[in-house]
PDB file of C-alpha atoms in Angstrom:
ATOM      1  CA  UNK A 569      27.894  62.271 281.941  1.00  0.00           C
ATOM      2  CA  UNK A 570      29.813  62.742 285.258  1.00  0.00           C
ATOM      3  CA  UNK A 571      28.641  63.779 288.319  1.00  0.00           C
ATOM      4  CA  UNK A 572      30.330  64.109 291.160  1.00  0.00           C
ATOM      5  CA  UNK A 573      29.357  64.920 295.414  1.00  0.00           C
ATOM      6  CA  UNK A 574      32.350  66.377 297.625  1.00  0.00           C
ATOM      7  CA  UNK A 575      31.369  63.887 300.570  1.00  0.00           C
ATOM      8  CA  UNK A 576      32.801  60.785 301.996  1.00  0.00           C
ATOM      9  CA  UNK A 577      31.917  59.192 298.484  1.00  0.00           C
ATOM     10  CA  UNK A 578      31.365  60.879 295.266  1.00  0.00           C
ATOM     11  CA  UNK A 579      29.551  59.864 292.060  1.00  0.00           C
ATOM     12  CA  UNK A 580      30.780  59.789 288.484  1.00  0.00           C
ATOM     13  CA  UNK A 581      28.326  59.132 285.704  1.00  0.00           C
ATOM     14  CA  UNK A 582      28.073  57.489 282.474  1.00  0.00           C
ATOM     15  CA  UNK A 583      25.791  57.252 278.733  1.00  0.00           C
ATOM     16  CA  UNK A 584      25.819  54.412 276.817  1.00  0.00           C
ATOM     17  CA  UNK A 585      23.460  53.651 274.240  1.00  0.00           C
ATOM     18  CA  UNK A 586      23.713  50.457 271.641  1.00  0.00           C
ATOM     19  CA  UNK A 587      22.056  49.655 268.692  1.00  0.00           C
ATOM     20  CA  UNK A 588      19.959  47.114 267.533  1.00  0.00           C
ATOM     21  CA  UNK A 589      19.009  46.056 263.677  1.00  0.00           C
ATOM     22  CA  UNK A 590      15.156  44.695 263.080  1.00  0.00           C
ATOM     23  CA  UNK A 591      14.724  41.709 261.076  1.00  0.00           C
ATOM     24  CA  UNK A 592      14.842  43.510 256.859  1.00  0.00           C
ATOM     25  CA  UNK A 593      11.164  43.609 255.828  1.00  0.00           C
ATOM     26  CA  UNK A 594      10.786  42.782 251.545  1.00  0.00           C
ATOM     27  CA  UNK A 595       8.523  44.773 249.578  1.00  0.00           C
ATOM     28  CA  UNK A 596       7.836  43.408 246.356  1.00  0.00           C
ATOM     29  CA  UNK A 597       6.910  45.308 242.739  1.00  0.00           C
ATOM     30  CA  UNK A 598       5.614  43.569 239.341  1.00  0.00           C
ATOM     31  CA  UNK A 599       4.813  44.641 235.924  1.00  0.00           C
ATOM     32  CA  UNK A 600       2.198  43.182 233.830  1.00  0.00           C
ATOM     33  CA  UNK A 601       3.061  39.690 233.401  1.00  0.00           C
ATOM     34  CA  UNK A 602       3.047  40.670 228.654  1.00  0.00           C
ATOM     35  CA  UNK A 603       5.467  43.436 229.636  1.00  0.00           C
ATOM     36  CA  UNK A 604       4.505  46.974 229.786  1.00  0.00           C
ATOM     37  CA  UNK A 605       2.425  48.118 226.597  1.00  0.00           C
ATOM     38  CA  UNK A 606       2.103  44.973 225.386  1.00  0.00           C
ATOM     39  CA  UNK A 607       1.052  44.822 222.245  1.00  0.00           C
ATOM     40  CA  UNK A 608       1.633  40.888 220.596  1.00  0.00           C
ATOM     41  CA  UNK A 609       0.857  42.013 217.471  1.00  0.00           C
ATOM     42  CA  UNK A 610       2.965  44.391 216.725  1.00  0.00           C
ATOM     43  CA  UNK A 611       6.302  43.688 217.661  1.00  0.00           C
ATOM     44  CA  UNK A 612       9.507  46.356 216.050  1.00  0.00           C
ATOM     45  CA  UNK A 613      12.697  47.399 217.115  1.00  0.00           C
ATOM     46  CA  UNK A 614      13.960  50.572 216.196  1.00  0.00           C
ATOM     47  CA  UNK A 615      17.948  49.786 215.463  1.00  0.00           C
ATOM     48  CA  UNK A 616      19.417  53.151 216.419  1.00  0.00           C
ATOM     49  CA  UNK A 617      18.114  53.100 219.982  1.00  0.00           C
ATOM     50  CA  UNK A 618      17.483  49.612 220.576  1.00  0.00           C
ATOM     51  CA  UNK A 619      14.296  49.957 221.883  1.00  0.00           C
ATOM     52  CA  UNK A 620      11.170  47.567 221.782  1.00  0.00           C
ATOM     53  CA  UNK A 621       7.836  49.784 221.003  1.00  0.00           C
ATOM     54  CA  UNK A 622       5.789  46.398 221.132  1.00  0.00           C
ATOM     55  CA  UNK A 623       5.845  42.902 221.073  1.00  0.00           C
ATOM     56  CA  UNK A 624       5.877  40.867 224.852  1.00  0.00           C
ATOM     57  CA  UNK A 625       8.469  40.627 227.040  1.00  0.00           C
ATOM     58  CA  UNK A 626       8.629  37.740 229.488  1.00  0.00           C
ATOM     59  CA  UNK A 627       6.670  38.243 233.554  1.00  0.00           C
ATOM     60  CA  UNK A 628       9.113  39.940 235.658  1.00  0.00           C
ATOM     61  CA  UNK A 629       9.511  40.467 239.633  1.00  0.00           C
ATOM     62  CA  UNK A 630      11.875  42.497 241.558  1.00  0.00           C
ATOM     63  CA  UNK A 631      12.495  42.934 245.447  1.00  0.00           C
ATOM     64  CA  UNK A 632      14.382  45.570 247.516  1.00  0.00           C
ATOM     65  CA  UNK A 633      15.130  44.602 251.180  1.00  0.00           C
ATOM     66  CA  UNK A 634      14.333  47.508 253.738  1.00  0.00           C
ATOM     67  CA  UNK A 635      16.948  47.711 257.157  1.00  0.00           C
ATOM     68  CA  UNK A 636      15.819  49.423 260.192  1.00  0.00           C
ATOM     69  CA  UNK A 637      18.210  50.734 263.138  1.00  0.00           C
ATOM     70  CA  UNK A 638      17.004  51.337 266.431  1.00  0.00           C
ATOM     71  CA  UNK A 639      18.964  52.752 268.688  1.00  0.00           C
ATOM     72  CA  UNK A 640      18.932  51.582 272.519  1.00  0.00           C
ATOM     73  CA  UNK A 641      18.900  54.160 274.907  1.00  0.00           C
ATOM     74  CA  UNK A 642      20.245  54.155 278.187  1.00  0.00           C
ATOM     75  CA  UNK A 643      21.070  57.083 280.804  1.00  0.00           C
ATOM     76  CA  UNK A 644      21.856  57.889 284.320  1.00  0.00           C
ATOM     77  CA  UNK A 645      19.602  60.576 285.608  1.00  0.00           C
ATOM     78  CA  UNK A 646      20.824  61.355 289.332  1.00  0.00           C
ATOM     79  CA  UNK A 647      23.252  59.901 291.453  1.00  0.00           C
ATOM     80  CA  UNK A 648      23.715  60.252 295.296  1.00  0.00           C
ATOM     81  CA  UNK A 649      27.033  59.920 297.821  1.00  0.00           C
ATOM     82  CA  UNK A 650      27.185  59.849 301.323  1.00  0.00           C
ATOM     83  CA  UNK A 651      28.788  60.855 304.475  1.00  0.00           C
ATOM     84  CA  UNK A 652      29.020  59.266 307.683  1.00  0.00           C
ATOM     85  CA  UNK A 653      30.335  60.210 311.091  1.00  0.00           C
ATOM     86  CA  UNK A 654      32.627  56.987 312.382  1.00  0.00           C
ATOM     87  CA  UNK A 655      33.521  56.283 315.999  1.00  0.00           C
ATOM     88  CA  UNK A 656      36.006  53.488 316.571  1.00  0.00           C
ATOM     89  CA  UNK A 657      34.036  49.479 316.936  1.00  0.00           C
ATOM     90  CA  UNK A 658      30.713  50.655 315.492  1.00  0.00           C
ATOM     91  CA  UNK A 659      29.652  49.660 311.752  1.00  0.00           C
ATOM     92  CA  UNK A 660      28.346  53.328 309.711  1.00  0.00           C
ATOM     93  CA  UNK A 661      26.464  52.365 307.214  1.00  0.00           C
ATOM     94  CA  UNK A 662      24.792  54.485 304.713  1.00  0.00           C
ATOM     95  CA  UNK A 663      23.498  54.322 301.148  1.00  0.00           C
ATOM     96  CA  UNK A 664      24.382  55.687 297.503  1.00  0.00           C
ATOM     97  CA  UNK A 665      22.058  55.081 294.892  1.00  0.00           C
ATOM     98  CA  UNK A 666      21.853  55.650 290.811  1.00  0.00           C
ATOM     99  CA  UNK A 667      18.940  56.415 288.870  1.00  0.00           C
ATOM    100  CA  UNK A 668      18.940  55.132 285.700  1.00  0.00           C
ATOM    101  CA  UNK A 669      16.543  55.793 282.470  1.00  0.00           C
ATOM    102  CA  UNK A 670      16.798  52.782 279.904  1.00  0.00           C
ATOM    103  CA  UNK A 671      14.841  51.249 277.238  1.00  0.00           C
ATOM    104  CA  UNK A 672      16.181  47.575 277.289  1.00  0.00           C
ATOM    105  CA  UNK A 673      17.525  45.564 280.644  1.00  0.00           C
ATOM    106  CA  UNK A 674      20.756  46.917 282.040  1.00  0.00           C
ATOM    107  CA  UNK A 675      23.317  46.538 284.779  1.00  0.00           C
ATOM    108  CA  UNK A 676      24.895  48.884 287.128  1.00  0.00           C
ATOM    109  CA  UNK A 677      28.328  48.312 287.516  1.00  0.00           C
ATOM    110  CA  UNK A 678      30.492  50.381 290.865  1.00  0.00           C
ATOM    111  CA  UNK A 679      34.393  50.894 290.638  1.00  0.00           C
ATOM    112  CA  UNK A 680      36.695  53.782 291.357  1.00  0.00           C
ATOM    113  CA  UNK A 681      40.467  54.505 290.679  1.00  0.00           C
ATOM    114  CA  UNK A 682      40.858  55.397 293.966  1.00  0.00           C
ATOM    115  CA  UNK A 683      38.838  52.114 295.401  1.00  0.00           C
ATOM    116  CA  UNK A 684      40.513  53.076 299.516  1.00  0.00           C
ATOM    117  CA  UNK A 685      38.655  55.888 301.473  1.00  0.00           C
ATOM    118  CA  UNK A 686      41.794  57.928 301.836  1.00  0.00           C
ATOM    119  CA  UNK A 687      42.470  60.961 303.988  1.00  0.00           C
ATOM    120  CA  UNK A 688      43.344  63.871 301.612  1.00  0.00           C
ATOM    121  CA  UNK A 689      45.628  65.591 304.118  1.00  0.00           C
ATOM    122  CA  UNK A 690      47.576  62.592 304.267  1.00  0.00           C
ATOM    123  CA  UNK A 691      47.475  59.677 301.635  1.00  0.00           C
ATOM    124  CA  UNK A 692      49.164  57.609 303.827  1.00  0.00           C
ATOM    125  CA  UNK A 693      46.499  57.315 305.450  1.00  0.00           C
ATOM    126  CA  UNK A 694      43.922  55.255 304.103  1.00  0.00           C
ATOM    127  CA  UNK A 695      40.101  52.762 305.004  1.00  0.00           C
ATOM    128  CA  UNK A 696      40.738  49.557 302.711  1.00  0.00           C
ATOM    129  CA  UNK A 697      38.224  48.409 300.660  1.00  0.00           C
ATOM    130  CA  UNK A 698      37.211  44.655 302.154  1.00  0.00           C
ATOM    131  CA  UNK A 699      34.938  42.177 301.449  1.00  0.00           C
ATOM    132  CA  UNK A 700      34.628  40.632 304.579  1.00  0.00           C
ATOM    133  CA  UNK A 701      34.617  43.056 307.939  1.00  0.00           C
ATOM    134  CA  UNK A 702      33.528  43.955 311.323  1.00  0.00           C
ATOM    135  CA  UNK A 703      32.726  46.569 313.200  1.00  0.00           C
ATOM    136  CA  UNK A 704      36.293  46.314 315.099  1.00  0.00           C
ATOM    137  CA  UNK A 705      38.297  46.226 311.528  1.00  0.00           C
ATOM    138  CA  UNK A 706      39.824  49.740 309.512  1.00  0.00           C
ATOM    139  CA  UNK A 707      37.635  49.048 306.220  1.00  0.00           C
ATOM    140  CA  UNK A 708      34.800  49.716 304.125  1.00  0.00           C
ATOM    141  CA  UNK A 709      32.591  48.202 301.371  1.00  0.00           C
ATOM    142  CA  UNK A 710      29.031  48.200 299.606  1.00  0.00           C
ATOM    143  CA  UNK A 711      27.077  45.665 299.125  1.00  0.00           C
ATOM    144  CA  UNK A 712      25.549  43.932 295.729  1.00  0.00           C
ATOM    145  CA  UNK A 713      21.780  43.910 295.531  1.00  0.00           C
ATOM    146  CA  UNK A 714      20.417  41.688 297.281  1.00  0.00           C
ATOM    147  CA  UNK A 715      23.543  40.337 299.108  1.00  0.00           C
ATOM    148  CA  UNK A 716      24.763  40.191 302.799  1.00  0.00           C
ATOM    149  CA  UNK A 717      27.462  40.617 302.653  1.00  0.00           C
ATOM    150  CA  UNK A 718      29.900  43.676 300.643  1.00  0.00           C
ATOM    151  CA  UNK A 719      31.812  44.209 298.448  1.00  0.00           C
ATOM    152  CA  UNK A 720      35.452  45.838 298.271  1.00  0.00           C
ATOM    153  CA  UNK A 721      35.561  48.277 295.035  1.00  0.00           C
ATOM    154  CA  UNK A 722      38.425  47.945 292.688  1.00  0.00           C
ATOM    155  CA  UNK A 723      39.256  49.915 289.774  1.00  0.00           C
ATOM    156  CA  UNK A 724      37.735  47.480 287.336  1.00  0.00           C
ATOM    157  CA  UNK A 725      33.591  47.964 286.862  1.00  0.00           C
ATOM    158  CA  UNK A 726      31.740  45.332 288.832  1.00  0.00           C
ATOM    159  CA  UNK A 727      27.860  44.612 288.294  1.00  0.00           C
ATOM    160  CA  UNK A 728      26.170  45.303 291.382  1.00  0.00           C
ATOM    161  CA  UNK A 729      22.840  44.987 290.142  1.00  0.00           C
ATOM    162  CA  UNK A 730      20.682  43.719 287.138  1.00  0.00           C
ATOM    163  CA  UNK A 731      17.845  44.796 286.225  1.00  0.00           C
ATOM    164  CA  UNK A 732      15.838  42.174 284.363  1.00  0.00           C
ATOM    165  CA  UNK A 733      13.149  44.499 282.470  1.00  0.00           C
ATOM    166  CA  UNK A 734      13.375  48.233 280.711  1.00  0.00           C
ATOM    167  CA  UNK A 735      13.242  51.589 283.214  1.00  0.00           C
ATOM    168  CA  UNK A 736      12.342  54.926 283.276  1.00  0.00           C
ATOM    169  CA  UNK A 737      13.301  56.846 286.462  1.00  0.00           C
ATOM    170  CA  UNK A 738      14.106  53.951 288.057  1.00  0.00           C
ATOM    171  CA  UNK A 739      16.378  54.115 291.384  1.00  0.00           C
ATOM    172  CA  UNK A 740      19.081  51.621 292.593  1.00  0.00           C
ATOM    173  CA  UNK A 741      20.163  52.091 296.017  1.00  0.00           C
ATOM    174  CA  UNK A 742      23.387  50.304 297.368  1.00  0.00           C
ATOM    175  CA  UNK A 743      24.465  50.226 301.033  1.00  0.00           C
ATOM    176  CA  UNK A 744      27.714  51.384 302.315  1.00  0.00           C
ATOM    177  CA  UNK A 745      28.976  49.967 305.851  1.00  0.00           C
ATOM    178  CA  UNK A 746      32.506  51.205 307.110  1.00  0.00           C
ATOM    179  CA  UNK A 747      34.424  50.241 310.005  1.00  0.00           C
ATOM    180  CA  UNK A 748      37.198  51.647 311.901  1.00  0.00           C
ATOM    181  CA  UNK A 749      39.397  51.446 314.801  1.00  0.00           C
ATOM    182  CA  UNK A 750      41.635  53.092 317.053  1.00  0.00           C
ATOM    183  CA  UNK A 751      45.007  52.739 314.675  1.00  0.00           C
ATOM    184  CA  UNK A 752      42.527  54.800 312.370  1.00  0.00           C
ATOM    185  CA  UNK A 753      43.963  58.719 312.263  1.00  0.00           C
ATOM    186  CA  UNK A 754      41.122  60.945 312.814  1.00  0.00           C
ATOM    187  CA  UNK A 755      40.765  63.223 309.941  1.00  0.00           C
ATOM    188  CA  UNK A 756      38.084  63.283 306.273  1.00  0.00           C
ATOM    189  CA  UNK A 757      38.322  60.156 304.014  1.00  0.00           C
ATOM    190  CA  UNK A 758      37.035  60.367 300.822  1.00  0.00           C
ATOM    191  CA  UNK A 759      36.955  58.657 297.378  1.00  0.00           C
ATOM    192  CA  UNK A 760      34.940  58.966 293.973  1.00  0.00           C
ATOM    193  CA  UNK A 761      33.093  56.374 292.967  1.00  0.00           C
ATOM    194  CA  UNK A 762      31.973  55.836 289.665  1.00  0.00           C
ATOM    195  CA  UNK A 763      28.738  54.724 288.536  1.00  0.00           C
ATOM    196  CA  UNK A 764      28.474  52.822 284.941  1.00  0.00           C
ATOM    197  CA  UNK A 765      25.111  52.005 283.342  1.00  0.00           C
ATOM    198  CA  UNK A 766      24.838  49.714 280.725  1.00  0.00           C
ATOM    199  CA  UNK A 767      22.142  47.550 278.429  1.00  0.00           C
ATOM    200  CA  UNK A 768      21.832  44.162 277.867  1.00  0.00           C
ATOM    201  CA  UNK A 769      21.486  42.955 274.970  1.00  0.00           C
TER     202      UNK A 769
END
């Protein structure tokens, strides 16, 4: 599932589902412990068909194991971008957020192909994604849950957060702080970023 938002950032989404197998349950069948239509006293054989029409046979048991599959479920409902007007030694910030469905824990992980906000009139041009910033630097980042400070994307999937317990509906949001300067070009920057969901177990 992709999704994506023609703004300063732009979502891409993603299904993944797992499976899990229960512990086999046993069920367990037996026969009367003289064999069935047991009749000691009169035992035969019939030689063309081998067959026993009486006599005992021996107590017998037999077990057949039963496997269950259940599947894990796991999908991104709605995702949200952002756009920000900058001005030169002031930190935007702004927020993107996921909303994920699951039925186990999961993580969201953040990464793009394209991880620097770049100007689509002229790729030269280009915001880096940094880790560490300030409001009088040309860059951009978004932040973990729960950290201070952000995070530059790369193209590799990153967690961002971890949620500990099973969701329905449940939204993430992240926060997005750029900075720029007055070496940055006026003009739109843009990138996608993409948005993977995924269950722990």
């Amino acid at each position: 599932m992709e999704r994506k938002i023609a703004k300063l950032l732009a979502f891409t989404g993603v299904a993944v589902s797992a499976a899990v197998a229960l512990t086999p349950l046993t069920s367990y069948a037996a026969v009367n412990p003289h064999g069935y239509n047991c009749d000691p006293s009169k035992a035969t054989t019939t030689g063309t068909a081998n067959l026993t029409t009486g006599g005992c046979a021996g107590a017998t048991t037999g077990s057949k194991k039963v496997a269950i599959t259940v599947e894990s479920n796991i999908s991104i409902d709605a995702v949200s971008g952002m756009s920000i007007n900058m001005a030169p030694h002031v930190l935007g910030t702004g927020e993107i957020s996921a909303t994920v469905t699951s039925t186990h824990p999961y993580t969201i992980s953040l990464s793009s192909s394209q991880p620097n906000l770049t100007n689509p009139d002229n790729g030269a041009q280009n915001i880096p994604a940094k880790s560490s910033f300030t409001k009088d630097d040309n860059g951009w980042g978004i932040k973990k849950s729960g950290a201070s400070d952000y995070t530059a994307l790369t193209g590799v999937p990153t967690v961002y957060y971890t949620g500990a317990n099973p969701a329905t509906k449940a939204t993430t949001k992240f926060e997005v702080g750029v900075a720029v300067n007055e070496q940055t070009a006026p003009g739109t920057y843009k990138t996608d970023v993409t948005v993977t969901a995924a269950t722990q177990i």
